[in-house]
């Protein structure tokens, strides 16, 4: 079943859960990045998935790579990114006027 993204749709259902997840950027000696084709939407993506209560974020990334690709990997760094931009929203921040 394909996932449906809801961005500021007035009739969208409210959130009912929160999933903490991690992905891994796995490279080979020439710098190529490992991607996998997702079954739910047929798009290419980094290996990764949801965190279990007993996992750490790095542990989640290592476990998910092993489950999805069969590869044993080692965490060598951390990559972070800002939240995705949502369609129709301005990138500018505004401050409420003080009274």
PDB file of C-alpha atoms in Angstrom, residues 3-98:
ATOM      1  CA  UNK A   3       1.945   6.008   1.635  1.00  0.00           C
ATOM      2  CA  UNK A   4      -0.059   9.213   1.325  1.00  0.00           C
ATOM      3  CA  UNK A   5       1.597  12.501   2.270  1.00  0.00           C
ATOM      4  CA  UNK A   6      -0.678  15.214   3.665  1.00  0.00           C
ATOM      5  CA  UNK A   7       0.730  18.749   3.585  1.00  0.00           C
ATOM      6  CA  UNK A   8      -1.636  21.288   5.121  1.00  0.00           C
ATOM      7  CA  UNK A   9      -4.731  19.715   3.584  1.00  0.00           C
ATOM      8  CA  UNK A  10      -7.742  20.913   5.595  1.00  0.00           C
ATOM      9  CA  UNK A  11      -9.398  17.481   5.426  1.00  0.00           C
ATOM     10  CA  UNK A  12      -6.256  15.505   6.273  1.00  0.00           C
ATOM     11  CA  UNK A  13      -6.501  13.109   9.213  1.00  0.00           C
ATOM     12  CA  UNK A  14      -4.723  14.193  12.364  1.00  0.00           C
ATOM     13  CA  UNK A  15      -1.469  12.545  13.418  1.00  0.00           C
ATOM     14  CA  UNK A  16      -1.920   9.426  15.510  1.00  0.00           C
ATOM     15  CA  UNK A  17       1.666   8.283  16.036  1.00  0.00           C
ATOM     16  CA  UNK A  18       5.292   9.332  16.048  1.00  0.00           C
ATOM     17  CA  UNK A  19       8.009   7.107  14.589  1.00  0.00           C
ATOM     18  CA  UNK A  20      11.677   7.809  15.274  1.00  0.00           C
ATOM     19  CA  UNK A  21      13.739   6.515  12.363  1.00  0.00           C
ATOM     20  CA  UNK A  22      17.286   6.432  11.041  1.00  0.00           C
ATOM     21  CA  UNK A  23      18.774   5.986   7.577  1.00  0.00           C
ATOM     22  CA  UNK A  24      22.342   5.208   6.578  1.00  0.00           C
ATOM     23  CA  UNK A  25      24.513   6.620   3.807  1.00  0.00           C
ATOM     24  CA  UNK A  26      26.567   3.568   2.843  1.00  0.00           C
ATOM     25  CA  UNK A  27      29.451   4.182   0.427  1.00  0.00           C
ATOM     26  CA  UNK A  28      31.989   1.965  -1.277  1.00  0.00           C
ATOM     27  CA  UNK A  29      35.676   2.675  -1.841  1.00  0.00           C
ATOM     28  CA  UNK A  30      34.908   4.741  -4.960  1.00  0.00           C
ATOM     29  CA  UNK A  31      32.328   6.924  -3.171  1.00  0.00           C
ATOM     30  CA  UNK A  32      29.217   5.396  -4.715  1.00  0.00           C
ATOM     31  CA  UNK A  33      26.155   5.551  -2.450  1.00  0.00           C
ATOM     32  CA  UNK A  34      24.021   2.470  -1.807  1.00  0.00           C
ATOM     33  CA  UNK A  35      20.339   2.944  -2.628  1.00  0.00           C
ATOM     34  CA  UNK A  36      17.499   0.442  -2.507  1.00  0.00           C
ATOM     35  CA  UNK A  37      14.173   0.434  -4.288  1.00  0.00           C
ATOM     36  CA  UNK A  38      11.294   0.726  -1.824  1.00  0.00           C
ATOM     37  CA  UNK A  39       8.435  -1.724  -2.149  1.00  0.00           C
ATOM     38  CA  UNK A  40       5.776   0.668  -0.869  1.00  0.00           C
ATOM     39  CA  UNK A  41       6.273   3.442  -3.444  1.00  0.00           C
ATOM     40  CA  UNK A  42       8.806   2.035  -5.949  1.00  0.00           C
ATOM     41  CA  UNK A  43      11.214   4.951  -5.309  1.00  0.00           C
ATOM     42  CA  UNK A  44      14.951   4.718  -4.606  1.00  0.00           C
ATOM     43  CA  UNK A  45      15.966   5.452  -1.007  1.00  0.00           C
ATOM     44  CA  UNK A  46      18.717   5.060   1.568  1.00  0.00           C
ATOM     45  CA  UNK A  47      18.407   1.943   3.733  1.00  0.00           C
ATOM     46  CA  UNK A  48      16.774   2.741   7.046  1.00  0.00           C
ATOM     47  CA  UNK A  49      13.734   2.326   9.205  1.00  0.00           C
ATOM     48  CA  UNK A  50      12.035   2.773  12.536  1.00  0.00           C
ATOM     49  CA  UNK A  51      13.771   2.696  15.895  1.00  0.00           C
ATOM     50  CA  UNK A  52      12.888   0.011  18.424  1.00  0.00           C
ATOM     51  CA  UNK A  53      12.593   0.901  22.110  1.00  0.00           C
ATOM     52  CA  UNK A  54      15.879  -0.885  22.870  1.00  0.00           C
ATOM     53  CA  UNK A  55      17.832   0.788  20.007  1.00  0.00           C
ATOM     54  CA  UNK A  56      19.935   3.896  19.760  1.00  0.00           C
ATOM     55  CA  UNK A  57      19.764   5.934  16.546  1.00  0.00           C
ATOM     56  CA  UNK A  58      23.148   4.626  15.327  1.00  0.00           C
ATOM     57  CA  UNK A  59      22.087   1.115  16.341  1.00  0.00           C
ATOM     58  CA  UNK A  60      18.886   1.539  14.346  1.00  0.00           C
ATOM     59  CA  UNK A  61      20.848   2.508  11.238  1.00  0.00           C
ATOM     60  CA  UNK A  62      23.212  -0.475  11.583  1.00  0.00           C
ATOM     61  CA  UNK A  63      20.336  -2.918  12.207  1.00  0.00           C
ATOM     62  CA  UNK A  64      18.227  -1.615   9.332  1.00  0.00           C
ATOM     63  CA  UNK A  65      21.123  -1.808   6.854  1.00  0.00           C
ATOM     64  CA  UNK A  66      21.747  -5.422   7.919  1.00  0.00           C
ATOM     65  CA  UNK A  67      18.039  -6.331   7.665  1.00  0.00           C
ATOM     66  CA  UNK A  68      17.495  -4.657   4.305  1.00  0.00           C
ATOM     67  CA  UNK A  69      20.790  -5.350   2.502  1.00  0.00           C
ATOM     68  CA  UNK A  70      22.610  -8.097   4.424  1.00  0.00           C
ATOM     69  CA  UNK A  71      25.627  -5.783   4.853  1.00  0.00           C
ATOM     70  CA  UNK A  72      27.462  -5.256   8.138  1.00  0.00           C
ATOM     71  CA  UNK A  73      28.297  -1.563   8.479  1.00  0.00           C
ATOM     72  CA  UNK A  74      30.053   0.693  10.953  1.00  0.00           C
ATOM     73  CA  UNK A  75      28.928   4.214  11.816  1.00  0.00           C
ATOM     74  CA  UNK A  76      31.728   6.667  10.956  1.00  0.00           C
ATOM     75  CA  UNK A  77      29.857   9.970  11.169  1.00  0.00           C
ATOM     76  CA  UNK A  78      26.545  11.705  11.529  1.00  0.00           C
ATOM     77  CA  UNK A  79      24.608  13.525   8.817  1.00  0.00           C
ATOM     78  CA  UNK A  80      21.721  15.753   9.801  1.00  0.00           C
ATOM     79  CA  UNK A  81      19.295  17.742   7.722  1.00  0.00           C
ATOM     80  CA  UNK A  82      16.625  20.330   8.416  1.00  0.00           C
ATOM     81  CA  UNK A  83      12.977  19.273   8.231  1.00  0.00           C
ATOM     82  CA  UNK A  84      11.657  19.026   4.662  1.00  0.00           C
ATOM     83  CA  UNK A  85      10.110  22.163   3.238  1.00  0.00           C
ATOM     84  CA  UNK A  86       6.391  21.914   2.942  1.00  0.00           C
ATOM     85  CA  UNK A  87       4.712  23.060  -0.261  1.00  0.00           C
ATOM     86  CA  UNK A  88       3.144  26.497  -0.084  1.00  0.00           C
ATOM     87  CA  UNK A  89       5.014  27.661   3.025  1.00  0.00           C
ATOM     88  CA  UNK A  90       7.396  30.587   3.028  1.00  0.00           C
ATOM     89  CA  UNK A  91      10.975  30.016   4.094  1.00  0.00           C
ATOM     90  CA  UNK A  92      10.935  33.318   6.018  1.00  0.00           C
ATOM     91  CA  UNK A  93      10.390  33.368   9.742  1.00  0.00           C
ATOM     92  CA  UNK A  94       8.246  36.067  11.262  1.00  0.00           C
ATOM     93  CA  UNK A  95       8.072  37.275  14.801  1.00  0.00           C
ATOM     94  CA  UNK A  96       4.856  38.243  16.510  1.00  0.00           C
ATOM     95  CA  UNK A  97       4.654  41.942  17.284  1.00  0.00           C
ATOM     96  CA  UNK A  98       4.873  42.738  20.958  1.00  0.00           C
TER      97      UNK A  98
END
